[in-house]
Amino acid sequence: MLNNKLYIKTWGCQMNEYDSSKIADIMENKLNCKITTSIKDANILILNTCSIREKAQEKLFHQLGRWKILKKKNPEIIIGVGGCVASQEGKKILDRAYYVDIIFGPQTFHKLPKMIYKIRKFKKFLIDISFPKIEKFKFFPLTKTKNVSSFISIIEGCNKYCTYCIVPHTRGKEISRPYKDILLEIKNLSDQGVKEIHLLGQNVNSYKYIDKKNKKCYTFAKLLILISKIENIKRIRFTTSHPKDFSDELINVYQKIPKLVNFLHLPVQSGSDRILSLMKRRYSILEYTKIINKVRYIRPYIQISSDFIVGFPGETKSDFDDTISLILDLDLDMGFSFIYSPRPGTPASKMKDNINILEKKKRLYLLQHYITQQTKKFSLKMLNTIQIILVEGISPQNNKYFGKTENNRIVYFMSKINYIGKFINVKIIDSYIYSLYGEFISICNN
């Protein structure tokens, strides 16, 4: 029997990272694959792709070109391409990379073991980029982990159809995972020592599962309450939310669940109502502002991060200035910002792009400058404060222990004692923009 060794390269969001971890679990469970970090040792190469950014296809083919050399040396190597670019491009990938054996989508990676078996037997290219109902979760083996913080996918796909976004076309429509399966997976992780859960979805707060047996509707807010009752889970995070579905029910959960961290990532994309309308975001700046104010009324010290697209077709200098004003007026903390890049097949790709690249870069630089100043300001405020962190491990970069604060700051500290998996109090003694240094004070009683 062939000794399978699997190498996975992942691009993109945390959803992709989660999917890759599940691919590894499935392949290990079904094919007895050994996961390797050395590509030279592997005979199965999987590339899990992302199509959000510009030139995603070119990036794919550059990588495949490097893998082609390996396959020439060893024809038994199987190359698989998955994720959003695979879903978007499908068989067209073969036009430039004929040596690819398998193309699969975000909803079909659970079929990989059978596909690899057929490739080995029949030496014939296979593709499955379909959108079956959310069946892949049924094939997940129970996760084995040594981590103390873990991601959990609760909803797949997107129904929003923002004019710039390819996700609904590559991941399909929103399908919520059964709440009992989510709770079972989290309970299994908590039994292994996981203390913090990070819930994932393209629009995680759009979660809605109707139980046909008891005819109850489980919203995202109700799911959070159920998760909070799992005793050993001490912290709950979630990414990414959509303002359109950020209901009062969800906002009120911040009052009911202390385990929900004092950090919220809520993408706004633009500070201009006109641009939001062109983006088909379905909310106004006033509505977005009301959400933030309501959450802050309940949690005065919560910190907010957001996403921004710069240079969307039709964006004027005034529209851009509105975005900068929003960042400052709402006192936002962190932000992820990008120059707009047209994705094939989206409505925005057909809009007239009236902004030259130099102007786009200038606007991006300015926006990132303001965001960096905001982030720096909040980090400096934490200097000389006592913070609670969950110790996650030792950093390979500086050989120091590290953990996260509630507001998503990494804190490094020195210790002769291993506190991994513990919540500890640290005093912040040095402040950088995106990270902090602290000294151990005490173990928390929890």
GROMACS .gro file of C-alpha atoms in nm:
model
  446
    1MET     CA    1   0.000   0.000   0.000
    2LEU     CA    2   0.130   0.344  -0.097
    3ASN     CA    3   0.257   0.550   0.193
    4ASN     CA    4   0.068   0.879   0.148
    5LYS     CA    5   0.224   1.202   0.267
    6LEU     CA    6   0.015   1.516   0.235
    7TYR     CA    7   0.135   1.872   0.193
    8ILE     CA    8  -0.125   2.154   0.205
    9LYS     CA    9  -0.063   2.514   0.103
   10THR     CA   10  -0.337   2.757   0.208
   11TRP     CA   11  -0.417   3.106   0.085
   12GLY     CA   12  -0.685   3.339   0.211
   13CYS     CA   13  -0.913   3.385   0.507
   14GLN     CA   14  -0.960   3.199   0.834
   15MET     CA   15  -1.235   2.995   0.667
   16ASN     CA   16  -0.973   2.859   0.429
   17GLU     CA   17  -0.737   2.785   0.716
   18TYR     CA   18  -1.019   2.598   0.890
   19ASP     CA   19  -1.104   2.406   0.571
   20SER     CA   20  -0.739   2.303   0.531
   21SER     CA   21  -0.726   2.173   0.886
   22LYS     CA   22  -1.036   1.963   0.813
   23ILE     CA   23  -0.887   1.835   0.487
   24ALA     CA   24  -0.588   1.717   0.691
   25ASP     CA   25  -0.817   1.548   0.947
   26ILE     CA   26  -1.020   1.370   0.677
   27MET     CA   27  -0.715   1.256   0.480
   28GLU     CA   28  -0.545   1.128   0.793
   29ASN     CA   29  -0.861   0.947   0.903
   30LYS     CA   30  -0.962   0.795   0.566
   31LEU     CA   31  -0.629   0.743   0.385
   32ASN     CA   32  -0.395   0.722   0.682
   33CYS     CA   33  -0.212   1.021   0.535
   34LYS     CA   34   0.081   1.166   0.719
   35ILE     CA   35   0.079   1.545   0.715
   36THR     CA   36   0.415   1.695   0.624
   37THR     CA   37   0.547   2.050   0.622
   38SER     CA   38   0.820   1.949   0.375
   39ILE     CA   39   0.698   1.955   0.017
   40LYS     CA   40   0.991   1.736  -0.089
   41ASP     CA   41   0.857   1.449   0.123
   42ALA     CA   42   0.499   1.469  -0.006
   43ASN     CA   43   0.326   1.266  -0.277
   44ILE     CA   44  -0.009   1.449  -0.245
   45LEU     CA   45   0.000   1.826  -0.292
   46ILE     CA   46  -0.311   2.029  -0.215
   47LEU     CA   47  -0.345   2.400  -0.290
   48ASN     CA   48  -0.641   2.559  -0.110
   49THR     CA   49  -0.701   2.888  -0.290
   50CYS     CA   50  -0.867   3.226  -0.236
   51SER     CA   51  -1.017   3.445  -0.510
   52ILE     CA   52  -1.082   3.764  -0.312
   53ARG     CA   53  -0.770   3.953  -0.416
   54GLU     CA   54  -0.655   4.070  -0.758
   55LYS     CA   55  -0.448   3.833  -0.974
   56ALA     CA   56  -0.557   3.528  -0.773
   57GLN     CA   57  -0.546   3.318  -1.091
   58GLU     CA   58  -0.192   3.427  -1.178
   59LYS     CA   59  -0.077   3.347  -0.827
   60LEU     CA   60  -0.232   3.000  -0.867
   61PHE     CA   61  -0.053   2.922  -1.194
   62HIS     CA   62   0.281   3.047  -1.066
   63GLN     CA   63   0.252   2.805  -0.774
   64LEU     CA   64   0.138   2.518  -0.996
   65GLY     CA   65   0.434   2.584  -1.226
   66ARG     CA   66   0.667   2.516  -0.935
   67TRP     CA   67   0.479   2.197  -0.850
   68LYS     CA   68   0.496   2.083  -1.214
   69ILE     CA   69   0.874   2.046  -1.174
   70LEU     CA   70   0.822   1.815  -0.876
   71LYS     CA   71   0.569   1.605  -1.070
   72LYS     CA   72   0.809   1.566  -1.360
   73LYS     CA   73   1.060   1.414  -1.121
   74ASN     CA   74   0.795   1.195  -0.957
   75PRO     CA   75   0.488   1.121  -1.178
   76GLU     CA   76   0.317   0.949  -0.882
   77ILE     CA   77   0.260   1.285  -0.715
   78ILE     CA   78  -0.106   1.388  -0.710
   79ILE     CA   79  -0.182   1.761  -0.740
   80GLY     CA   80  -0.517   1.892  -0.619
   81VAL     CA   81  -0.652   2.246  -0.646
   82GLY     CA   82  -0.933   2.348  -0.413
   83GLY     CA   83  -1.099   2.655  -0.267
   84CYS     CA   84  -1.256   2.956  -0.431
   85VAL     CA   85  -1.033   2.990  -0.739
   86ALA     CA   86  -1.096   2.622  -0.815
   87SER     CA   87  -1.470   2.685  -0.786
   88GLN     CA   88  -1.446   2.999  -1.000
   89GLU     CA   89  -1.223   2.864  -1.278
   90GLY     CA   90  -1.319   2.496  -1.283
   91LYS     CA   91  -1.188   2.301  -1.584
   92LYS     CA   92  -1.026   2.613  -1.728
   93ILE     CA   93  -0.739   2.547  -1.486
   94LEU     CA   94  -0.640   2.253  -1.709
   95ASP     CA   95  -0.585   2.484  -2.007
   96ARG     CA   96  -0.270   2.614  -1.837
   97ALA     CA   97  -0.196   2.333  -1.593
   98TYR     CA   98  -0.280   2.003  -1.766
   99TYR     CA   99  -0.089   1.809  -1.499
  100VAL     CA  100  -0.342   1.891  -1.223
  101ASP     CA  101  -0.521   1.570  -1.114
  102ILE     CA  102  -0.809   1.698  -0.899
  103ILE     CA  103  -1.014   2.016  -0.883
  104PHE     CA  104  -1.254   2.049  -0.590
  105GLY     CA  105  -1.463   2.324  -0.433
  106PRO     CA  106  -1.509   2.452  -0.077
  107GLN     CA  107  -1.819   2.231  -0.038
  108THR     CA  108  -1.670   1.909  -0.176
  109PHE     CA  109  -1.333   1.863  -0.007
  110HIS     CA  110  -1.479   1.580   0.203
  111LYS     CA  111  -1.478   1.374  -0.121
  112LEU     CA  112  -1.099   1.397  -0.155
  113PRO     CA  113  -1.017   1.048  -0.019
  114LYS     CA  114  -1.243   0.880  -0.278
  115MET     CA  115  -1.114   1.108  -0.554
  116ILE     CA  116  -0.754   1.024  -0.470
  117TYR     CA  117  -0.836   0.651  -0.465
  118LYS     CA  118  -0.988   0.681  -0.815
  119ILE     CA  119  -0.691   0.881  -0.943
  120ARG     CA  120  -0.453   0.614  -0.820
  121LYS     CA  121  -0.663   0.338  -0.980
  122PHE     CA  122  -0.781   0.490  -1.310
  123LYS     CA  123  -0.522   0.766  -1.374
  124LYS     CA  124  -0.801   0.998  -1.483
  125PHE     CA  125  -0.856   1.367  -1.401
  126LEU     CA  126  -1.146   1.439  -1.159
  127ILE     CA  127  -1.342   1.755  -1.084
  128ASP     CA  128  -1.620   1.830  -0.835
  129ILE     CA  129  -1.699   2.196  -0.769
  130SER     CA  130  -2.068   2.141  -0.699
  131PHE     CA  131  -2.266   2.299  -0.415
  132PRO     CA  132  -2.433   2.009  -0.237
  133LYS     CA  133  -2.625   2.087   0.079
  134ILE     CA  134  -2.392   2.131   0.368
  135GLU     CA  135  -2.294   1.763   0.381
  136LYS     CA  136  -1.921   1.799   0.428
  137PHE     CA  137  -1.956   1.846   0.805
  138LYS     CA  138  -2.103   1.495   0.833
  139PHE     CA  139  -1.771   1.355   0.714
  140PHE     CA  140  -1.555   1.538   0.966
  141PRO     CA  141  -1.380   1.305   1.211
  142LEU     CA  142  -1.363   1.430   1.569
  143THR     CA  143  -1.088   1.690   1.585
  144LYS     CA  144  -0.775   1.609   1.780
  145THR     CA  145  -0.595   1.918   1.899
  146LYS     CA  146  -0.335   2.041   2.142
  147ASN     CA  147  -0.438   2.403   2.094
  148VAL     CA  148  -0.620   2.603   2.359
  149SER     CA  149  -0.797   2.825   2.105
  150SER     CA  150  -0.985   2.676   1.812
  151PHE     CA  151  -1.185   2.783   1.505
  152ILE     CA  152  -1.530   2.641   1.429
  153SER     CA  153  -1.719   2.692   1.103
  154ILE     CA  154  -2.092   2.743   1.164
  155ILE     CA  155  -2.226   2.875   0.831
  156GLU     CA  156  -2.117   2.843   0.469
  157GLY     CA  157  -2.178   3.067   0.171
  158CYS     CA  158  -2.333   3.409   0.128
  159ASN     CA  159  -2.668   3.551   0.012
  160LYS     CA  160  -2.573   3.918   0.013
  161TYR     CA  161  -2.439   3.948  -0.344
  162CYS     CA  162  -2.241   4.266  -0.288
  163THR     CA  163  -2.152   4.398  -0.633
  164TYR     CA  164  -1.775   4.355  -0.583
  165CYS     CA  165  -1.774   4.011  -0.421
  166ILE     CA  166  -1.717   3.670  -0.581
  167VAL     CA  167  -1.790   3.465  -0.266
  168PRO     CA  168  -2.158   3.378  -0.340
  169HIS     CA  169  -2.042   3.238  -0.674
  170THR     CA  170  -1.753   3.034  -0.531
  171ARG     CA  171  -1.896   2.917  -0.197
  172GLY     CA  172  -2.267   2.911  -0.279
  173LYS     CA  173  -2.569   3.029  -0.085
  174GLU     CA  174  -2.583   3.057   0.295
  175ILE     CA  175  -2.637   2.723   0.463
  176SER     CA  176  -2.630   2.703   0.843
  177ARG     CA  177  -2.475   2.403   1.010
  178PRO     CA  178  -2.702   2.212   1.255
  179TYR     CA  179  -2.659   2.367   1.598
  180LYS     CA  180  -2.628   2.026   1.769
  181ASP     CA  181  -2.328   1.939   1.550
  182ILE     CA  182  -2.163   2.269   1.639
  183LEU     CA  183  -2.218   2.214   2.012
  184LEU     CA  184  -2.087   1.856   1.984
  185GLU     CA  185  -1.769   1.971   1.813
  186ILE     CA  186  -1.712   2.247   2.068
  187LYS     CA  187  -1.776   2.008   2.359
  188ASN     CA  188  -1.524   1.765   2.208
  189LEU     CA  189  -1.268   2.045   2.181
  190SER     CA  190  -1.334   2.165   2.535
  191ASP     CA  191  -1.274   1.810   2.662
  192GLN     CA  192  -0.929   1.831   2.502
  193GLY     CA  193  -0.842   2.155   2.680
  194VAL     CA  194  -0.968   2.420   2.438
  195LYS     CA  195  -1.069   2.732   2.633
  196GLU     CA  196  -1.149   2.976   2.353
  197ILE     CA  197  -1.377   2.927   2.052
  198HIS     CA  198  -1.367   3.142   1.739
  199LEU     CA  199  -1.681   3.102   1.527
  200LEU     CA  200  -1.639   3.140   1.150
  201GLY     CA  201  -1.859   3.221   0.853
  202GLN     CA  202  -1.870   3.451   0.552
  203ASN     CA  203  -2.152   3.624   0.742
  204VAL     CA  204  -2.141   3.451   1.076
  205ASN     CA  205  -2.429   3.652   1.226
  206SER     CA  206  -2.659   3.540   0.942
  207TYR     CA  207  -2.669   3.199   1.110
  208LYS     CA  208  -3.022   3.061   1.127
  209TYR     CA  209  -3.103   2.694   1.175
  210ILE     CA  210  -3.460   2.561   1.192
  211ASP     CA  211  -3.491   2.238   1.387
  212LYS     CA  212  -3.761   2.035   1.212
  213LYS     CA  213  -3.823   1.820   1.521
  214ASN     CA  214  -3.902   2.094   1.772
  215LYS     CA  215  -3.984   2.354   1.504
  216LYS     CA  216  -3.762   2.608   1.676
  217CYS     CA  217  -3.547   2.864   1.497
  218TYR     CA  218  -3.193   2.895   1.632
  219THR     CA  219  -3.050   3.237   1.546
  220PHE     CA  220  -2.688   3.336   1.593
  221ALA     CA  221  -2.777   3.501   1.923
  222LYS     CA  222  -2.941   3.181   2.049
  223LEU     CA  223  -2.642   2.975   1.933
  224LEU     CA  224  -2.406   3.201   2.129
  225ILE     CA  225  -2.613   3.150   2.444
  226LEU     CA  226  -2.597   2.770   2.401
  227ILE     CA  227  -2.220   2.779   2.346
  228SER     CA  228  -2.172   2.997   2.653
  229LYS     CA  229  -2.323   2.720   2.867
  230ILE     CA  230  -2.033   2.484   2.787
  231GLU     CA  231  -1.845   2.522   3.113
  232ASN     CA  232  -1.483   2.488   3.000
  233ILE     CA  233  -1.521   2.739   2.716
  234LYS     CA  234  -1.422   3.069   2.875
  235ARG     CA  235  -1.402   3.298   2.571
  236ILE     CA  236  -1.607   3.330   2.252
  237ARG     CA  237  -1.504   3.522   1.940
  238PHE     CA  238  -1.660   3.541   1.596
  239THR     CA  239  -1.570   3.655   1.243
  240THR     CA  240  -1.701   3.797   1.009
  241SER     CA  241  -2.026   3.983   1.069
  242HIS     CA  242  -2.244   4.176   0.827
  243PRO     CA  243  -2.404   4.499   0.954
  244LYS     CA  244  -2.733   4.414   0.780
  245ASP     CA  245  -2.784   4.114   1.012
  246PHE     CA  246  -2.648   4.268   1.331
  247SER     CA  247  -2.981   4.254   1.512
  248ASP     CA  248  -3.087   4.396   1.848
  249GLU     CA  249  -3.118   4.036   1.965
  250LEU     CA  250  -2.748   3.989   1.894
  251ILE     CA  251  -2.652   4.322   2.050
  252ASN     CA  252  -2.838   4.228   2.371
  253VAL     CA  253  -2.634   3.908   2.394
  254TYR     CA  254  -2.337   4.125   2.493
  255GLN     CA  255  -2.525   4.195   2.815
  256LYS     CA  256  -2.604   3.828   2.880
  257ILE     CA  257  -2.272   3.658   2.796
  258PRO     CA  258  -1.958   3.778   2.975
  259LYS     CA  259  -1.765   3.512   2.777
  260LEU     CA  260  -1.820   3.714   2.458
  261VAL     CA  261  -1.498   3.915   2.421
  262ASN     CA  262  -1.469   4.294   2.419
  263PHE     CA  263  -1.373   4.300   2.054
  264LEU     CA  264  -1.591   4.320   1.745
  265HIS     CA  265  -1.494   4.304   1.379
  266LEU     CA  266  -1.774   4.464   1.177
  267PRO     CA  267  -1.685   4.545   0.813
  268VAL     CA  268  -1.821   4.876   0.684
  269GLN     CA  269  -1.623   4.894   0.351
  270SER     CA  270  -1.690   5.266   0.295
  271GLY     CA  271  -1.793   5.575   0.488
  272SER     CA  272  -2.005   5.703   0.198
  273ASP     CA  273  -2.373   5.612   0.163
  274ARG     CA  274  -2.345   5.661  -0.213
  275ILE     CA  275  -2.063   5.407  -0.242
  276LEU     CA  276  -2.237   5.165  -0.005
  277SER     CA  277  -2.539   5.180  -0.237
  278LEU     CA  278  -2.318   5.107  -0.540
  279MET     CA  279  -2.166   4.818  -0.345
  280LYS     CA  280  -2.516   4.691  -0.261
  281ARG     CA  281  -2.433   4.668   0.107
  282ARG     CA  282  -2.796   4.731   0.216
  283TYR     CA  283  -2.726   4.960   0.512
  284SER     CA  284  -2.648   5.326   0.563
  285ILE     CA  285  -2.372   5.489   0.765
  286LEU     CA  286  -2.638   5.603   1.013
  287GLU     CA  287  -2.752   5.241   1.060
  288TYR     CA  288  -2.392   5.123   1.100
  289THR     CA  289  -2.324   5.396   1.354
  290LYS     CA  290  -2.635   5.302   1.553
  291ILE     CA  291  -2.512   4.941   1.581
  292ILE     CA  292  -2.174   5.053   1.715
  293ASN     CA  293  -2.334   5.294   1.963
  294LYS     CA  294  -2.578   5.029   2.090
  295VAL     CA  295  -2.298   4.777   2.145
  296ARG     CA  296  -2.085   5.039   2.320
  297TYR     CA  297  -2.374   5.135   2.545
  298ILE     CA  298  -2.368   4.777   2.679
  299ARG     CA  299  -1.990   4.732   2.655
  300PRO     CA  300  -1.826   5.078   2.694
  301TYR     CA  301  -1.473   4.935   2.656
  302ILE     CA  302  -1.533   4.719   2.349
  303GLN     CA  303  -1.293   4.784   2.061
  304ILE     CA  304  -1.411   4.777   1.701
  305SER     CA  305  -1.222   4.682   1.387
  306SER     CA  306  -1.347   4.702   1.031
  307ASP     CA  307  -1.276   4.641   0.661
  308PHE     CA  308  -1.236   4.911   0.397
  309ILE     CA  309  -1.227   4.905   0.018
  310VAL     CA  310  -1.044   5.199  -0.137
  311GLY     CA  311  -1.097   5.320  -0.494
  312PHE     CA  312  -1.430   5.152  -0.566
  313PRO     CA  313  -1.560   5.256  -0.913
  314GLY     CA  314  -1.708   5.604  -0.883
  315GLU     CA  315  -1.546   5.688  -0.549
  316THR     CA  316  -1.479   6.061  -0.531
  317LYS     CA  317  -1.240   6.247  -0.305
  318SER     CA  318  -1.545   6.344  -0.097
  319ASP     CA  319  -1.653   5.978  -0.062
  320PHE     CA  320  -1.302   5.886   0.051
  321ASP     CA  321  -1.297   6.174   0.302
  322ASP     CA  322  -1.623   6.038   0.445
  323THR     CA  323  -1.446   5.706   0.512
  324ILE     CA  324  -1.161   5.878   0.698
  325SER     CA  325  -1.414   6.079   0.899
  326LEU     CA  326  -1.600   5.761   0.994
  327ILE     CA  327  -1.280   5.599   1.125
  328LEU     CA  328  -1.211   5.900   1.347
  329ASP     CA  329  -1.570   5.977   1.449
  330LEU     CA  330  -1.638   5.617   1.557
  331ASP     CA  331  -1.291   5.583   1.709
  332LEU     CA  332  -1.229   5.253   1.532
  333ASP     CA  333  -0.931   5.047   1.638
  334MET     CA  334  -0.787   4.813   1.377
  335GLY     CA  335  -0.874   4.785   1.009
  336PHE     CA  336  -0.809   4.575   0.703
  337SER     CA  337  -0.795   4.788   0.390
  338PHE     CA  338  -0.752   4.703   0.024
  339ILE     CA  339  -0.754   4.868  -0.316
  340TYR     CA  340  -1.063   4.760  -0.508
  341SER     CA  341  -0.986   4.490  -0.763
  342PRO     CA  342  -1.252   4.368  -1.009
  343ARG     CA  343  -1.351   4.004  -0.976
  344PRO     CA  344  -1.467   3.833  -1.297
  345GLY     CA  345  -1.845   3.803  -1.330
  346THR     CA  346  -1.936   4.051  -1.056
  347PRO     CA  347  -2.155   4.357  -1.132
  348ALA     CA  348  -1.883   4.596  -1.012
  349SER     CA  349  -1.640   4.460  -1.271
  350LYS     CA  350  -1.864   4.618  -1.539
  351MET     CA  351  -1.874   4.958  -1.369
  352LYS     CA  352  -1.660   5.239  -1.506
  353ASP     CA  353  -1.339   5.261  -1.302
  354ASN     CA  354  -1.255   5.631  -1.312
  355ILE     CA  355  -0.968   5.634  -1.063
  356ASN     CA  356  -0.608   5.583  -1.171
  357ILE     CA  357  -0.388   5.343  -0.976
  358LEU     CA  358  -0.163   5.615  -0.835
  359GLU     CA  359  -0.463   5.789  -0.678
  360LYS     CA  360  -0.587   5.457  -0.538
  361LYS     CA  361  -0.249   5.389  -0.381
  362LYS     CA  362  -0.238   5.740  -0.238
  363ARG     CA  363  -0.581   5.694  -0.078
  364LEU     CA  364  -0.488   5.351   0.058
  365TYR     CA  365  -0.168   5.488   0.210
  366LEU     CA  366  -0.358   5.772   0.376
  367LEU     CA  367  -0.632   5.545   0.511
  368GLN     CA  368  -0.377   5.298   0.648
  369HIS     CA  369  -0.190   5.586   0.811
  370TYR     CA  370  -0.504   5.689   1.003
  371ILE     CA  371  -0.586   5.330   1.096
  372THR     CA  372  -0.230   5.272   1.218
  373GLN     CA  373  -0.249   5.585   1.433
  374GLN     CA  374  -0.576   5.458   1.582
  375THR     CA  375  -0.428   5.115   1.654
  376LYS     CA  376  -0.118   5.271   1.807
  377LYS     CA  377  -0.334   5.494   2.028
  378PHE     CA  378  -0.531   5.200   2.169
  379SER     CA  379  -0.214   4.996   2.225
  380LEU     CA  380  -0.052   5.285   2.415
  381LYS     CA  381  -0.361   5.315   2.635
  382MET     CA  382  -0.293   4.961   2.757
  383LEU     CA  383   0.053   5.051   2.887
  384ASN     CA  384   0.082   4.989   3.265
  385THR     CA  385  -0.260   4.821   3.278
  386ILE     CA  386  -0.331   4.468   3.401
  387GLN     CA  387  -0.467   4.246   3.126
  388ILE     CA  388  -0.603   3.891   3.127
  389ILE     CA  389  -0.457   3.673   2.854
  390LEU     CA  390  -0.506   3.312   2.754
  391VAL     CA  391  -0.157   3.169   2.708
  392GLU     CA  392  -0.148   2.991   2.371
  393GLY     CA  393   0.212   2.887   2.321
  394ILE     CA  394   0.573   2.989   2.265
  395SER     CA  395   0.659   3.214   1.972
  396PRO     CA  396   0.923   3.065   1.737
  397GLN     CA  397   1.030   3.421   1.648
  398ASN     CA  398   1.138   3.538   1.993
  399ASN     CA  399   1.109   3.226   2.211
  400LYS     CA  400   0.867   3.402   2.446
  401TYR     CA  401   0.528   3.283   2.569
  402PHE     CA  402   0.232   3.460   2.412
  403GLY     CA  403  -0.141   3.497   2.454
  404LYS     CA  404  -0.426   3.723   2.349
  405THR     CA  405  -0.612   3.991   2.540
  406GLU     CA  406  -0.988   4.021   2.502
  407ASN     CA  407  -0.937   4.307   2.257
  408ASN     CA  408  -0.730   4.086   2.026
  409ARG     CA  409  -0.380   4.212   2.114
  410ILE     CA  410  -0.095   3.961   2.125
  411VAL     CA  411   0.103   3.986   2.450
  412TYR     CA  412   0.451   3.833   2.482
  413PHE     CA  413   0.608   3.758   2.818
  414MET     CA  414   0.899   3.569   2.973
  415SER     CA  415   0.840   3.283   3.215
  416LYS     CA  416   1.029   2.987   3.357
  417ILE     CA  417   0.695   2.816   3.421
  418ASN     CA  418   0.475   2.679   3.144
  419TYR     CA  419   0.135   2.853   3.161
  420ILE     CA  420   0.000   2.732   2.826
  421GLY     CA  421  -0.376   2.682   2.855
  422LYS     CA  422  -0.402   2.908   3.158
  423PHE     CA  423  -0.562   3.249   3.193
  424ILE     CA  424  -0.312   3.479   3.361
  425ASN     CA  425  -0.288   3.842   3.467
  426VAL     CA  426  -0.003   4.033   3.304
  427LYS     CA  427   0.111   4.391   3.347
  428ILE     CA  428   0.175   4.561   3.012
  429ILE     CA  429   0.526   4.707   3.028
  430ASP     CA  430   0.590   4.784   2.661
  431SER     CA  431   0.362   4.876   2.375
  432TYR     CA  432   0.403   4.828   2.001
  433ILE     CA  433   0.142   4.896   1.735
  434TYR     CA  434   0.007   4.542   1.699
  435SER     CA  435   0.156   4.365   1.999
  436LEU     CA  436   0.243   4.421   2.362
  437TYR     CA  437   0.500   4.299   2.611
  438GLY     CA  438   0.400   4.210   2.963
  439GLU     CA  439   0.522   4.060   3.288
  440PHE     CA  440   0.346   3.780   3.472
  441ILE     CA  441   0.142   3.886   3.776
  442SER     CA  442  -0.076   3.591   3.874
  443ILE     CA  443  -0.292   3.303   3.754
  444CYS     CA  444  -0.660   3.390   3.717
  445ASN     CA  445  -0.918   3.204   3.918
  446ASN     CA  446  -1.149   3.056   3.656
   0.00000   0.00000   0.00000
